[in-house]
Coordinates of C-alpha atoms in Angstrom, one line a residue:
Chain A
D3 CA 27.4 16.9 -22.2
A4 CA 29.7 16.0 -19.3
K5 CA 28.4 16.8 -15.8
T6 CA 30.2 19.1 -13.4
T7 CA 30.7 19.0 -9.7
Q8 CA 31.1 22.2 -7.6
P9 CA 31.1 22.9 -3.9
P10 CA 27.8 24.4 -2.9
S11 CA 29.3 27.4 -1.2
M12 CA 32.5 29.3 -0.5
D13 CA 33.5 32.4 1.3
C14 CA 36.2 34.8 0.4
A15 CA 37.5 38.0 2.1
E16 CA 37.4 41.1 0.1
G17 CA 40.6 41.8 -1.8
R18 CA 41.7 38.3 -1.6
A19 CA 41.8 35.8 -4.5
A20 CA 38.7 33.7 -4.9
N21 CA 39.5 30.2 -6.3
L22 CA 36.5 28.3 -7.4
P23 CA 37.1 24.6 -8.3
C24 CA 35.1 22.5 -10.7
N25 CA 35.3 18.8 -11.5
H26 CA 34.4 17.5 -14.9
S27 CA 36.0 14.0 -15.0
T28 CA 33.8 12.8 -17.9
I29 CA 34.6 15.7 -20.2
S30 CA 35.2 14.7 -23.9
G31 CA 37.7 16.1 -26.3
N32 CA 35.4 18.6 -28.1
E33 CA 33.8 20.0 -24.9
Y34 CA 34.6 23.4 -23.7
V35 CA 34.6 24.6 -20.1
Y36 CA 32.4 27.7 -19.5
W37 CA 32.0 29.8 -16.4
Y38 CA 29.0 32.1 -15.8
R39 CA 27.8 33.8 -12.8
Q40 CA 24.5 35.1 -11.6
I41 CA 24.2 38.0 -9.2
H42 CA 21.0 38.0 -7.3
S43 CA 17.9 38.7 -9.5
Q44 CA 20.0 39.4 -12.6
G45 CA 20.5 37.4 -15.7
P46 CA 23.6 35.1 -15.8
Q47 CA 26.8 36.8 -17.0
Y48 CA 29.4 35.1 -19.1
I49 CA 32.9 35.1 -17.4
I50 CA 35.3 33.0 -19.4
H51 CA 35.7 29.7 -21.3
G52 CA 38.5 27.4 -22.5
L53 CA 39.2 24.2 -24.1
K54 CA 42.6 23.0 -22.8
N55 CA 44.8 26.1 -22.3
N56 CA 44.7 28.4 -19.4
E57 CA 42.7 31.5 -20.3
T58 CA 42.7 35.1 -18.8
N59 CA 40.5 38.1 -19.4
E60 CA 39.7 41.3 -17.6
M61 CA 37.3 39.5 -15.2
A62 CA 39.1 36.2 -14.3
S63 CA 41.5 33.5 -15.1
L64 CA 40.7 29.9 -16.0
I65 CA 43.1 27.2 -15.1
I66 CA 42.4 23.8 -16.7
T67 CA 44.4 20.7 -15.6
E68 CA 46.4 18.9 -18.1
D69 CA 44.0 15.9 -18.2
R70 CA 41.1 18.4 -18.4
K71 CA 39.2 16.6 -15.7
S72 CA 39.0 19.7 -13.5
S73 CA 39.4 23.5 -13.6
T74 CA 39.7 26.5 -11.4
L75 CA 38.2 29.9 -11.9
I76 CA 40.3 32.6 -10.3
L77 CA 39.0 36.0 -9.4
P78 CA 42.3 37.7 -8.5
H79 CA 41.0 40.5 -6.2
A80 CA 37.4 39.7 -5.1
T81 CA 35.1 42.6 -4.3
L82 CA 31.7 42.6 -2.6
R83 CA 30.1 42.9 -6.1
D84 CA 31.6 39.5 -6.9
T85 CA 29.1 37.9 -4.5
A86 CA 27.0 35.6 -6.8
V87 CA 26.3 32.0 -7.9
Y88 CA 29.1 30.8 -10.1
Y89 CA 28.3 28.0 -12.6
C90 CA 30.9 25.8 -14.3
I91 CA 29.5 24.2 -17.4
V92 CA 30.8 21.8 -19.9
S93 CA 29.4 21.9 -23.4
S94 CA 30.2 20.8 -26.9
T95 CA 29.7 23.6 -29.4
N96 CA 28.5 23.8 -32.9
S97 CA 30.2 26.8 -34.5
N98 CA 27.2 27.4 -36.8
S99 CA 24.1 26.9 -34.7
G100 CA 24.9 27.7 -31.1
Y101 CA 24.8 25.3 -28.2
A102 CA 22.9 24.5 -25.0
L103 CA 24.2 25.4 -21.5
N104 CA 23.2 22.9 -18.8
F105 CA 23.3 24.8 -15.6
G106 CA 23.8 22.9 -12.4
K107 CA 23.5 24.2 -8.9
G108 CA 26.7 26.2 -9.0
T109 CA 28.8 27.6 -6.2
S110 CA 27.4 30.4 -4.1
L111 CA 30.4 32.7 -3.4
L112 CA 30.1 35.2 -0.6
V113 CA 32.6 37.9 -0.5
T114 CA 32.9 39.4 3.0
P115 CA 34.3 42.8 4.0
Chain B
D29 CA 22.0 50.5 -25.3
T30 CA 20.9 47.2 -23.7
A31 CA 22.4 44.3 -25.6
V32 CA 19.6 41.8 -24.9
S33 CA 16.3 43.4 -23.8
Q34 CA 13.2 41.6 -22.6
T35 CA 9.8 43.0 -22.1
P36 CA 8.0 43.0 -19.8
K37 CA 10.2 42.7 -16.7
Y38 CA 7.3 41.6 -14.6
L39 CA 4.1 39.8 -15.6
V40 CA 1.3 38.9 -13.4
T41 CA -1.6 37.1 -14.9
Q42 CA -4.4 34.7 -14.2
M43 CA -4.6 31.1 -15.0
G44 CA -5.9 30.3 -18.4
N45 CA -4.7 33.5 -20.0
D46 CA -2.4 33.8 -23.1
K47 CA 0.7 36.0 -22.8
S48 CA 3.8 36.9 -24.7
I49 CA 7.3 37.9 -23.7
K50 CA 9.4 39.8 -26.2
C51 CA 13.1 39.6 -26.7
E52 CA 15.4 41.7 -28.9
Q53 CA 19.2 41.7 -29.2
N54 CA 21.3 44.4 -30.9
L55 CA 24.5 42.4 -30.9
G56 CA 24.2 41.1 -34.4
H57 CA 24.2 37.5 -33.0
D58 CA 22.9 34.6 -35.1
T59 CA 21.5 32.5 -32.2
M60 CA 18.9 33.3 -29.6
Y61 CA 17.7 31.3 -26.7
W62 CA 14.9 31.0 -24.1
Y63 CA 15.8 29.7 -20.7
K64 CA 13.5 29.1 -17.7
Q65 CA 14.6 29.5 -14.1
D66 CA 12.2 27.8 -11.6
S67 CA 11.7 28.5 -7.9
K68 CA 14.6 26.2 -7.1
K69 CA 16.9 28.4 -9.2
F70 CA 17.6 25.7 -11.8
L71 CA 18.2 27.2 -15.2
K72 CA 17.0 25.1 -18.1
I73 CA 17.1 25.7 -21.9
M74 CA 13.7 25.7 -23.6
F75 CA 14.4 26.7 -27.2
S76 CA 17.1 28.1 -29.4
Y77 CA 16.9 29.6 -32.9
N78 CA 19.7 30.2 -35.4
N79 CA 18.9 32.8 -38.1
K80 CA 15.2 32.3 -37.5
E81 CA 15.4 28.5 -37.7
L82 CA 14.5 26.3 -34.6
I83 CA 17.6 24.4 -33.5
I84 CA 16.9 23.3 -30.0
N85 CA 13.4 22.4 -28.8
E86 CA 13.5 20.9 -25.3
T87 CA 10.7 19.0 -23.8
V88 CA 8.3 21.8 -23.0
P89 CA 4.5 21.8 -23.2
N90 CA 3.0 22.7 -26.6
R91 CA 1.5 25.7 -24.9
F92 CA 4.9 27.3 -25.2
S93 CA 5.7 28.6 -28.7
P94 CA 8.6 30.6 -29.8
K95 CA 8.5 32.9 -32.8
S96 CA 11.4 34.6 -34.5
P97 CA 10.3 37.2 -37.1
D98 CA 14.0 38.0 -37.7
K99 CA 17.3 37.1 -36.2
A100 CA 17.3 40.0 -33.8
H101 CA 14.0 38.9 -32.2
L102 CA 12.8 35.8 -30.4
N103 CA 9.5 36.1 -28.7
L104 CA 7.8 33.5 -26.4
H105 CA 4.1 32.9 -26.5
I106 CA 2.5 31.0 -23.8
N107 CA -1.1 29.8 -24.1
S108 CA -3.5 28.7 -21.3
L109 CA -1.1 29.7 -18.5
E110 CA -0.9 27.3 -15.5
L111 CA 0.4 28.0 -11.9
G112 CA 3.5 25.8 -12.7
D113 CA 4.5 28.3 -15.4
S114 CA 5.4 30.8 -12.7
A115 CA 9.2 31.4 -13.1
V116 CA 11.8 33.8 -14.4
Y117 CA 12.3 33.5 -18.2
F118 CA 15.6 34.6 -19.6
C119 CA 16.4 35.4 -23.2
A120 CA 19.9 35.1 -24.4
S121 CA 21.9 35.3 -27.6
S122 CA 25.3 34.1 -28.9
Q123 CA 27.3 34.3 -32.1
G124 CA 27.1 30.7 -33.0
G125 CA 29.2 28.4 -30.9
K126 CA 32.5 28.9 -29.1
Q127 CA 31.5 32.2 -27.7
G128 CA 29.7 33.2 -24.5
Y129 CA 26.1 34.0 -24.2
T130 CA 24.7 37.4 -23.4
F131 CA 21.6 37.1 -21.3
G132 CA 18.8 39.5 -20.8
S133 CA 17.7 40.7 -17.4
G134 CA 14.8 38.3 -17.2
T135 CA 10.9 38.3 -17.1
R136 CA 9.4 37.3 -13.8
L137 CA 6.1 35.6 -14.6
T138 CA 3.6 35.0 -11.8
V139 CA 0.5 33.0 -12.6
V140 CA -2.3 33.4 -10.0

């Protein structure tokens, strides 16, 4: 699986958009980009994933560059409860048997009042 | 109802003991996993099962043995516990590939 690079920490003011970048320059054609977050002392929470098109759900938007070498997770209106460690993970998936997630260090996002 | 539930939430035990952590999911997913989060907060996969069949078996000591009686359960047995086994263990499930995982809330194991 391709490796990812994320900034170790970011700050965001409450109510503003949080844009979390991720570099995955060695991504291969069959690898998806996944985003998870882990709020302190809780289990990781799935946010969103994509292959090459931009994706949006009720939690966030995922913007993937055309060359797929980087992506940005956007939390449109960050709240204090969005303070967490955000993980960008690249993984090839097997539709029948599941897949492994290789978590890195992630980005620690602090949302401030 | 909790989608992925683990028991116990906390486990404190002495070195050399044998312990088990149970995991159940009510999502109807085919694949279940065990992850370990160490003191440095790195999350690493240990095992995955698909329909009771072992799929992923990372390099973990033989003292760790997963058991899946059915596709809704994946238990983790640990023999001869060591200090270095202290960590938070997370169970998760997914519906095959291309979908996100659902994680449990974790079991904090402390070996003294």
